Tab-separated table of C-alpha atoms in Angstrom:
chain	number	residue	atom	x	y	z
A	1	UNK	CA	43.170	38.664	-52.700
A	2	UNK	CA	42.520	37.293	-49.218
A	3	UNK	CA	39.157	35.694	-48.748
A	4	UNK	CA	38.165	38.206	-46.064
A	5	UNK	CA	39.229	41.227	-48.100
A	6	UNK	CA	37.759	44.633	-47.371
A	7	UNK	CA	35.479	46.449	-49.766
A	8	UNK	CA	36.823	47.032	-53.247
A	9	UNK	CA	39.195	49.904	-53.875
A	10	UNK	CA	38.125	53.150	-55.521
A	11	UNK	CA	40.423	53.774	-58.515
A	12	UNK	CA	39.849	57.544	-58.115
A	13	UNK	CA	41.298	57.535	-54.591
A	14	UNK	CA	44.643	59.390	-54.555
A	15	UNK	CA	46.445	56.572	-52.717
A	16	UNK	CA	45.214	53.843	-55.064
A	17	UNK	CA	47.530	52.996	-57.946
A	18	UNK	CA	46.098	51.606	-61.180
A	19	UNK	CA	48.356	49.093	-62.944
A	20	UNK	CA	46.276	48.555	-66.091
A	21	UNK	CA	48.857	50.392	-68.210
A	22	UNK	CA	51.721	48.358	-66.704
A	23	UNK	CA	52.396	45.181	-68.709
A	24	UNK	CA	52.492	42.020	-66.574
A	25	UNK	CA	55.827	40.879	-67.905
A	26	UNK	CA	58.796	41.062	-65.495
A	27	UNK	CA	60.890	44.176	-65.997
A	28	UNK	CA	58.098	46.434	-67.267
A	29	UNK	CA	58.298	49.787	-65.517
A	30	UNK	CA	56.051	52.804	-64.988
A	31	UNK	CA	56.767	55.908	-62.923
A	32	UNK	CA	54.183	57.736	-60.840
A	33	UNK	CA	54.644	61.284	-59.652
A	34	UNK	CA	51.751	62.917	-57.870
A	35	UNK	CA	50.789	65.098	-54.966
A	36	UNK	CA	48.148	63.580	-52.701
A	37	UNK	CA	46.410	64.768	-49.525
A	38	UNK	CA	47.693	63.112	-46.350
A	39	UNK	CA	45.274	60.667	-44.720
A	40	UNK	CA	44.139	61.246	-41.141
A	41	UNK	CA	46.163	60.044	-38.140
A	42	UNK	CA	49.446	59.847	-40.045
A	43	UNK	CA	51.846	60.158	-37.144
A	44	UNK	CA	52.542	59.557	-33.471
A	45	UNK	CA	51.391	61.353	-30.340
A	46	UNK	CA	53.690	64.402	-30.458
A	47	UNK	CA	54.318	64.762	-34.205
A	48	UNK	CA	52.439	63.941	-37.391
A	49	UNK	CA	51.676	64.887	-40.963
A	50	UNK	CA	48.664	67.227	-40.848
A	51	UNK	CA	45.559	65.683	-42.352
A	52	UNK	CA	45.103	66.904	-45.918
A	53	UNK	CA	48.683	68.246	-46.219
A	54	UNK	CA	50.378	67.703	-49.573
A	55	UNK	CA	52.422	64.514	-49.787
A	56	UNK	CA	54.762	64.253	-52.763
A	57	UNK	CA	54.932	60.749	-54.213
A	58	UNK	CA	57.809	59.887	-56.529
A	59	UNK	CA	57.314	56.191	-57.245
A	60	UNK	CA	58.107	53.513	-59.745
A	61	UNK	CA	55.995	50.448	-60.355
A	62	UNK	CA	57.877	47.475	-61.721
A	63	UNK	CA	56.363	44.213	-62.869
A	64	UNK	CA	57.975	41.166	-61.290
A	65	UNK	CA	57.019	37.523	-61.657
A	66	UNK	CA	54.651	37.459	-58.657
A	67	UNK	CA	53.232	40.977	-58.801
A	68	UNK	CA	54.197	44.647	-58.811
A	69	UNK	CA	57.081	46.110	-56.832
A	70	UNK	CA	56.365	49.705	-55.793
A	71	UNK	CA	59.398	51.728	-54.680
A	72	UNK	CA	60.316	55.381	-54.346
A	73	UNK	CA	60.025	58.303	-51.960
A	74	UNK	CA	57.258	60.024	-50.049
A	75	UNK	CA	57.795	63.484	-48.618
A	76	UNK	CA	55.677	66.047	-46.852
A	77	UNK	CA	55.380	68.460	-43.935
A	78	UNK	CA	55.248	67.414	-40.294
A	79	UNK	CA	53.869	69.385	-37.355
A	80	UNK	CA	54.119	68.733	-33.658
A	81	UNK	CA	55.638	69.839	-30.410
A	82	UNK	CA	59.006	69.379	-28.768
A	83	UNK	CA	59.092	66.587	-26.206
A	84	UNK	CA	61.257	68.705	-23.856
A	85	UNK	CA	59.954	72.274	-24.088
A	86	UNK	CA	56.592	71.903	-25.886
A	87	UNK	CA	57.519	74.489	-28.535
A	88	UNK	CA	55.959	74.025	-31.955
A	89	UNK	CA	57.874	71.991	-34.535
A	90	UNK	CA	57.399	72.628	-38.255
A	91	UNK	CA	59.588	70.414	-40.387
A	92	UNK	CA	59.395	67.945	-43.242
A	93	UNK	CA	59.873	64.230	-43.642
A	94	UNK	CA	61.110	62.206	-46.609
A	95	UNK	CA	61.008	58.418	-46.518
A	96	UNK	CA	61.693	55.620	-48.931
A	97	UNK	CA	59.031	53.073	-49.595
A	98	UNK	CA	59.330	49.625	-51.120
A	99	UNK	CA	56.514	47.104	-51.142
A	100	UNK	CA	55.642	44.056	-53.219
A	101	UNK	CA	51.993	43.694	-54.183
A	102	UNK	CA	51.172	40.168	-55.282
A	103	UNK	CA	48.851	39.421	-58.178
A	104	UNK	CA	45.580	37.765	-57.256
A	105	UNK	CA	45.820	33.961	-57.233
A	106	UNK	CA	49.618	34.005	-57.591
A	107	UNK	CA	51.812	31.398	-55.889
A	108	UNK	CA	52.594	34.094	-53.317
A	109	UNK	CA	49.162	33.354	-51.802
A	110	UNK	CA	50.358	29.857	-50.919
A	111	UNK	CA	53.908	30.745	-49.881
A	112	UNK	CA	53.323	33.754	-47.613
A	113	UNK	CA	51.090	34.758	-44.740
A	114	UNK	CA	48.081	36.930	-45.538
A	115	UNK	CA	49.563	40.147	-44.086
A	116	UNK	CA	53.187	39.455	-45.075
A	117	UNK	CA	52.870	40.780	-48.632
A	118	UNK	CA	50.553	43.418	-50.050
A	119	UNK	CA	47.825	42.100	-52.321
A	120	UNK	CA	46.399	43.631	-55.458
A	121	UNK	CA	42.671	43.919	-56.012
A	122	UNK	CA	42.367	43.305	-59.713
A	123	UNK	CA	44.615	45.931	-61.253
A	124	UNK	CA	44.537	48.218	-58.200
A	125	UNK	CA	47.066	48.722	-55.403
A	126	UNK	CA	46.191	50.315	-52.063
A	127	UNK	CA	49.311	52.319	-51.207
A	128	UNK	CA	48.012	53.750	-47.910
A	129	UNK	CA	49.102	50.924	-45.528
A	130	UNK	CA	52.695	50.907	-46.871
A	131	UNK	CA	52.834	54.706	-46.893
A	132	UNK	CA	51.478	54.839	-43.326
A	133	UNK	CA	54.036	52.277	-42.107
A	134	UNK	CA	56.970	54.078	-43.744
A	135	UNK	CA	56.037	57.574	-42.529
A	136	UNK	CA	55.011	56.648	-38.981
A	137	UNK	CA	58.126	54.536	-38.423
A	138	UNK	CA	60.335	57.414	-39.623
A	139	UNK	CA	58.891	59.902	-37.116
A	140	UNK	CA	60.606	60.315	-33.734
A	141	UNK	CA	58.550	59.247	-30.722
A	142	UNK	CA	60.136	62.069	-28.710
A	143	UNK	CA	60.712	64.912	-31.200
A	144	UNK	CA	62.996	67.830	-30.333
A	145	UNK	CA	62.845	71.403	-31.592
A	146	UNK	CA	66.652	71.221	-31.713
A	147	UNK	CA	69.218	68.672	-30.510
A	148	UNK	CA	70.461	70.789	-27.580
A	149	UNK	CA	66.999	71.860	-26.365
A	150	UNK	CA	67.347	72.570	-22.611
A	151	UNK	CA	63.676	71.902	-21.951
A	152	UNK	CA	61.667	73.524	-19.176
A	153	UNK	CA	62.724	74.170	-15.578
A	154	UNK	CA	61.004	71.423	-13.577
A	155	UNK	CA	60.217	73.841	-10.754
A	156	UNK	CA	58.980	77.010	-12.438
A	157	UNK	CA	58.211	75.794	-15.983
A	158	UNK	CA	60.205	78.532	-17.741
A	159	UNK	CA	62.073	77.559	-20.910
A	160	UNK	CA	65.773	76.911	-20.209
A	161	UNK	CA	66.854	79.433	-22.878
A	162	UNK	CA	65.003	82.201	-21.004
A	163	UNK	CA	66.635	81.540	-17.618
A	164	UNK	CA	69.848	83.111	-16.281
A	165	UNK	CA	72.880	80.838	-15.886
A	166	UNK	CA	72.667	80.890	-12.080
A	167	UNK	CA	68.960	79.984	-11.966
A	168	UNK	CA	68.099	77.521	-9.220
A	169	UNK	CA	65.321	76.522	-6.901
A	170	UNK	CA	67.539	75.135	-4.185
A	171	UNK	CA	65.455	74.034	-1.267
A	172	UNK	CA	66.910	73.139	2.083
A	173	UNK	CA	65.704	69.988	3.727
A	174	UNK	CA	63.785	71.115	6.839
A	175	UNK	CA	65.786	68.622	8.914
A	176	UNK	CA	68.980	70.541	8.079
A	177	UNK	CA	67.505	74.057	8.298
A	178	UNK	CA	69.059	74.632	11.730
A	179	UNK	CA	72.546	73.978	10.365
A	180	UNK	CA	72.069	76.526	7.602
A	181	UNK	CA	71.490	79.151	10.288
A	182	UNK	CA	74.916	78.358	11.773
A	183	UNK	CA	76.735	79.094	8.536
A	184	UNK	CA	74.948	82.428	8.154
A	185	UNK	CA	76.050	83.714	11.571
A	186	UNK	CA	79.701	82.933	10.856
A	187	UNK	CA	79.740	85.033	7.680
């Protein structure tokens, strides 16, 4: 564990994995399936996983020589608004996660930077940083309600689906207004 480590982990926390039942010999495997509440601020500006929403974890913990490799999938609901038309988006996200958590005082401490590899605190693994990275990076920064969303009319603000095909806000440059009068008299 890094010398400036945060407070110790709570083994009862839903995003803390306990490895006591996982033998420390390479190849030992344990699966973890659980539903946990989503932490706060799990997303980007326009779309996120609602705080407290159910996240499904389907993970496997595998002992390797330097620590525990955690891999699997995380899935849950996402809520937000379309970046073009501001309509509500209700969808789901499923991401893969894979992170190595080094044993305390392993040679990994000497061969890697402090934040390059996850670190175990005793027999506990804090899954939240890896989960947060995987989910947030999978979310679009400019989400769309659908791929062909027409967005809003920049002049009147009405949704493009609600406008007639010939909708326009054509404005004549005042410098050319006199010429437009000429074409009207000829008609």
